[in-house]
Coordinates of C-alpha atoms in Angstrom, one line a residue:
A1 CA 86.2 115.6 104.3
I2 CA 88.5 117.4 101.9
Q3 CA 86.4 119.4 99.4
P4 CA 87.3 119.0 95.7
L5 CA 88.6 121.8 93.6
K6 CA 85.9 123.3 91.3
P7 CA 85.7 126.0 88.6
I8 CA 83.7 129.1 89.7
G9 CA 80.9 128.2 87.2
S10 CA 80.1 126.9 83.7
R11 CA 82.4 128.1 80.9
H12 CA 85.3 128.5 83.3
A13 CA 88.5 126.4 83.3
L14 CA 90.3 124.8 86.2
M15 CA 94.0 123.9 86.1
H16 CA 95.2 121.5 88.8
H17 CA 97.8 118.9 89.5
S18 CA 96.8 115.3 88.7
C19 CA 96.9 114.1 92.3
H20 CA 94.4 116.8 93.5
R21 CA 90.7 115.8 93.9
H22 CA 88.5 117.8 91.6
A23 CA 85.0 118.1 90.2
G24 CA 83.0 120.1 87.7
A25 CA 80.6 123.0 88.2
G26 CA 77.1 122.0 89.2
T27 CA 74.8 121.2 86.4
F28 CA 71.0 121.2 87.1
S29 CA 69.5 120.9 83.6
G30 CA 70.5 120.2 80.0
T31 CA 73.6 118.4 78.9
R32 CA 77.1 118.9 80.4
D33 CA 80.0 118.9 78.0
I34 CA 83.5 118.9 79.5
L35 CA 86.7 119.7 77.7
V36 CA 89.7 118.0 79.4
L37 CA 93.3 118.8 78.5
F38 CA 96.3 116.8 79.9
L39 CA 99.5 118.7 80.1
T40 CA 102.7 116.7 80.6
A41 CA 105.7 118.5 82.2
T42 CA 109.1 118.0 80.7
M43 CA 112.2 119.7 82.2
R44 CA 112.5 122.7 84.4
K45 CA 114.8 125.5 83.4
N46 CA 117.3 124.4 85.9
G47 CA 117.4 121.0 84.4
G48 CA 115.2 119.1 87.0
M49 CA 111.9 117.5 86.3
D50 CA 108.8 118.6 88.2
P51 CA 108.2 116.4 91.2
L52 CA 104.6 115.7 90.3
E53 CA 105.7 114.5 86.8
Q54 CA 108.5 112.4 88.4
S55 CA 106.0 110.8 90.7
A56 CA 103.4 110.1 87.9
R57 CA 106.0 108.4 85.7
I58 CA 107.2 106.2 88.6
K59 CA 103.7 105.1 89.5
G60 CA 103.0 104.4 85.9
R61 CA 106.1 102.2 85.7
A62 CA 105.0 100.4 88.8
M63 CA 101.6 99.6 87.4
T64 CA 102.6 98.5 84.0
S65 CA 106.2 97.1 84.0
S66 CA 106.5 95.1 87.2
K67 CA 104.7 91.9 88.3
D68 CA 106.7 91.7 91.5
F69 CA 104.8 93.3 94.4
T70 CA 108.0 94.1 96.3
E71 CA 109.4 95.9 93.3
R72 CA 106.1 97.7 92.9
A73 CA 106.0 98.7 96.6
N74 CA 109.6 100.2 96.3
L75 CA 108.5 102.2 93.2
H76 CA 105.5 103.6 95.0
R77 CA 107.8 104.5 97.9
E78 CA 110.0 106.3 95.5
A79 CA 107.0 108.2 94.0
I80 CA 106.0 109.3 97.5
K81 CA 109.5 110.8 98.1
F82 CA 108.7 113.2 95.2
V83 CA 105.1 114.0 96.3
P84 CA 104.6 113.0 100.0
D85 CA 100.9 114.0 99.9
D86 CA 100.0 111.8 97.0
G87 CA 97.1 109.7 98.4
E88 CA 97.0 107.5 95.3
A89 CA 100.6 106.4 95.8
W90 CA 100.0 105.7 99.5
H91 CA 96.9 103.6 98.5
Y92 CA 98.9 101.6 96.0
L93 CA 101.7 101.1 98.4
G94 CA 99.3 99.7 101.0
M95 CA 97.8 97.3 98.5
C96 CA 101.3 96.1 97.4
L97 CA 102.2 95.4 101.0
Q98 CA 99.0 93.5 101.5
E99 CA 99.8 91.3 98.5
I100 CA 103.4 90.7 99.8
S101 CA 101.9 89.4 103.1
V102 CA 99.8 86.7 101.5
P103 CA 102.5 84.1 100.8
E104 CA 104.5 84.8 104.0
D105 CA 104.7 81.7 106.2
D106 CA 106.3 83.5 109.2
E107 CA 103.2 84.8 111.1
G108 CA 105.2 87.4 112.9
K109 CA 106.6 88.8 109.7
R110 CA 103.3 88.6 108.0
A111 CA 101.7 90.6 110.9
K112 CA 104.3 93.3 110.6
I113 CA 103.8 93.6 106.8
L114 CA 100.0 93.9 107.4
Q115 CA 100.6 96.6 110.0
L116 CA 102.7 98.6 107.4
S117 CA 99.9 98.1 104.8
T118 CA 97.3 99.4 107.3
R119 CA 99.4 102.5 108.1
A120 CA 99.8 103.3 104.4
L121 CA 96.1 102.9 103.7
M122 CA 95.1 104.9 106.8
H123 CA 97.4 107.7 105.7
A124 CA 95.9 107.5 102.2
S125 CA 92.4 107.8 103.8
H126 CA 93.4 111.2 105.2
L127 CA 94.6 112.4 101.9
I128 CA 91.8 111.0 99.6
P129 CA 88.9 110.3 102.0
S130 CA 86.4 110.1 99.1
D131 CA 88.1 107.2 97.3
A132 CA 85.5 104.4 97.6
K133 CA 87.9 101.7 96.4
L134 CA 90.4 102.7 99.1
W135 CA 87.8 102.0 101.9
S136 CA 87.0 98.6 100.5
N137 CA 90.7 97.7 100.4
M138 CA 91.1 99.0 103.9
G139 CA 88.3 96.7 105.0
I140 CA 90.1 93.7 103.4
T141 CA 93.4 94.6 105.1
L142 CA 91.9 95.1 108.6
S143 CA 89.9 91.9 108.3
K144 CA 93.2 90.0 108.0
Q145 CA 94.2 91.2 111.5
S146 CA 92.4 89.7 114.5
H147 CA 92.9 92.8 116.7
Y148 CA 90.6 94.9 114.6
D149 CA 87.0 94.2 115.7
R150 CA 84.0 93.8 113.4
E151 CA 82.7 97.3 113.9
I152 CA 85.8 98.9 112.5
V153 CA 86.1 96.6 109.5
E154 CA 82.4 97.0 108.7
K155 CA 82.7 100.8 109.0
C156 CA 85.2 100.7 106.1
Y157 CA 83.1 98.5 103.9
K158 CA 80.0 100.6 104.6
E159 CA 81.8 103.8 103.7
S160 CA 83.0 102.2 100.5
L161 CA 79.4 101.3 99.5
R162 CA 78.1 104.8 100.6
L163 CA 80.6 106.5 98.4
H164 CA 80.0 104.2 95.4
H165 CA 76.2 104.9 95.7
K166 CA 76.9 108.6 95.8
C167 CA 78.9 108.3 92.6
L168 CA 76.0 106.4 91.0
E169 CA 73.6 109.1 92.0
V170 CA 75.6 111.7 90.0
G171 CA 75.8 109.5 87.0
C172 CA 79.3 107.9 87.4
D173 CA 79.8 104.4 86.0
V174 CA 81.0 102.7 89.1
V175 CA 78.8 99.6 89.0
S176 CA 81.8 97.2 88.6
D177 CA 83.6 98.8 91.5
L178 CA 80.4 98.8 93.7
E179 CA 79.9 95.1 93.0
T180 CA 83.5 94.3 93.8
A181 CA 83.1 96.1 97.2
A182 CA 79.8 94.3 97.9
F183 CA 81.4 91.0 97.1
N184 CA 84.4 91.7 99.5
Y185 CA 81.9 92.8 102.2
G186 CA 79.7 89.8 101.7
L187 CA 82.6 87.4 101.8
Y188 CA 83.8 89.0 105.1
L189 CA 80.3 88.5 106.6
S190 CA 80.0 84.9 105.4
N191 CA 83.3 84.1 107.1
L192 CA 81.7 85.3 110.3
D193 CA 78.7 83.0 109.7
E194 CA 76.5 86.1 109.4
W195 CA 74.4 84.6 106.7
K196 CA 71.5 87.1 106.6
D197 CA 73.7 90.1 106.5
A198 CA 75.9 88.5 103.8
V199 CA 72.9 87.8 101.6
N200 CA 71.6 91.3 102.0
I201 CA 74.9 92.7 100.8
L202 CA 75.4 90.2 98.0
N203 CA 72.0 91.1 96.7
L204 CA 73.5 94.4 95.6
I205 CA 75.3 92.5 92.8
D206 CA 73.5 91.9 89.5
C207 CA 74.4 88.3 88.8
T208 CA 72.2 88.3 85.6
D209 CA 74.5 90.7 83.7
K210 CA 76.1 88.6 81.0
L211 CA 78.9 91.1 80.5
T212 CA 80.1 90.6 84.1
K213 CA 79.2 86.9 84.3
P214 CA 82.7 85.5 85.0
R215 CA 83.2 87.8 88.0
N216 CA 79.7 87.6 89.3
E217 CA 79.4 83.8 89.1
H218 CA 81.5 83.7 92.3
A219 CA 79.2 86.3 93.9
E220 CA 76.1 84.2 93.0
K221 CA 77.6 81.0 94.3
L222 CA 78.5 82.7 97.5
R223 CA 75.0 84.3 97.8
L224 CA 73.3 80.9 97.2
F225 CA 75.6 79.2 99.8
C226 CA 74.8 81.9 102.4
A227 CA 71.1 81.6 101.6
S228 CA 71.2 77.9 102.1
Q229 CA 73.1 78.3 105.4
L230 CA 70.5 80.8 106.6
K231 CA 67.7 78.4 105.8
K232 CA 69.4 75.6 107.7
E233 CA 70.0 78.0 110.6
S234 CA 66.3 78.9 110.6
Q235 CA 65.2 75.3 110.6
L236 CA 67.4 74.4 113.5
N237 CA 66.0 77.4 115.5
E238 CA 62.5 76.1 114.8
I239 CA 63.4 72.6 116.0
H240 CA 64.9 74.0 119.3
V241 CA 61.8 76.2 119.9

């Protein structure tokens, strides 16, 4: 995996482009205080704007000003032209393509769009391999294509959960993202009638949290459904025995 940029120790600064993976110096006791400064590039002396700034502005426009996924995808493609190794842009492009495929009635065309989505997400995974949300989204995209077997799809979901748990261990607030990934994984398993595995994954979601109740109501309903199906399956097995 690509290691993040880090300062050489405490009380040192690190300057980096926004698309580069980074982390702070290791802290083993006490309280860590971090000072973060954001510098926005304007124009170069020759009159041209820095490619990274161009890319960031285009991605921002795609995320905030357009509700049309085709337009968003085109904007992310434009951003990639300025910074070809921007994993975030490749990730967003892959997700836009996935959304574009949903209403497509032509199965052949839909399959080709999903293939493009998969290529974009796989390329992103080489650039930002520690992005937990990316692996969950990859699992969703692969699960929509029958030629990817269960082992490959589950590998993506498991990697997403592993990375989210690593983030929790170091104190990052990723509970919402972790629960979203767990719901996606649980839904995938339930569609395979793998009730026991689905229940185990869905148990990662705290459905008692009132702050996330609207989202987690769906998870709780799915968990209860899977649990009931698992009970029926066990009863049938007992009858046959």
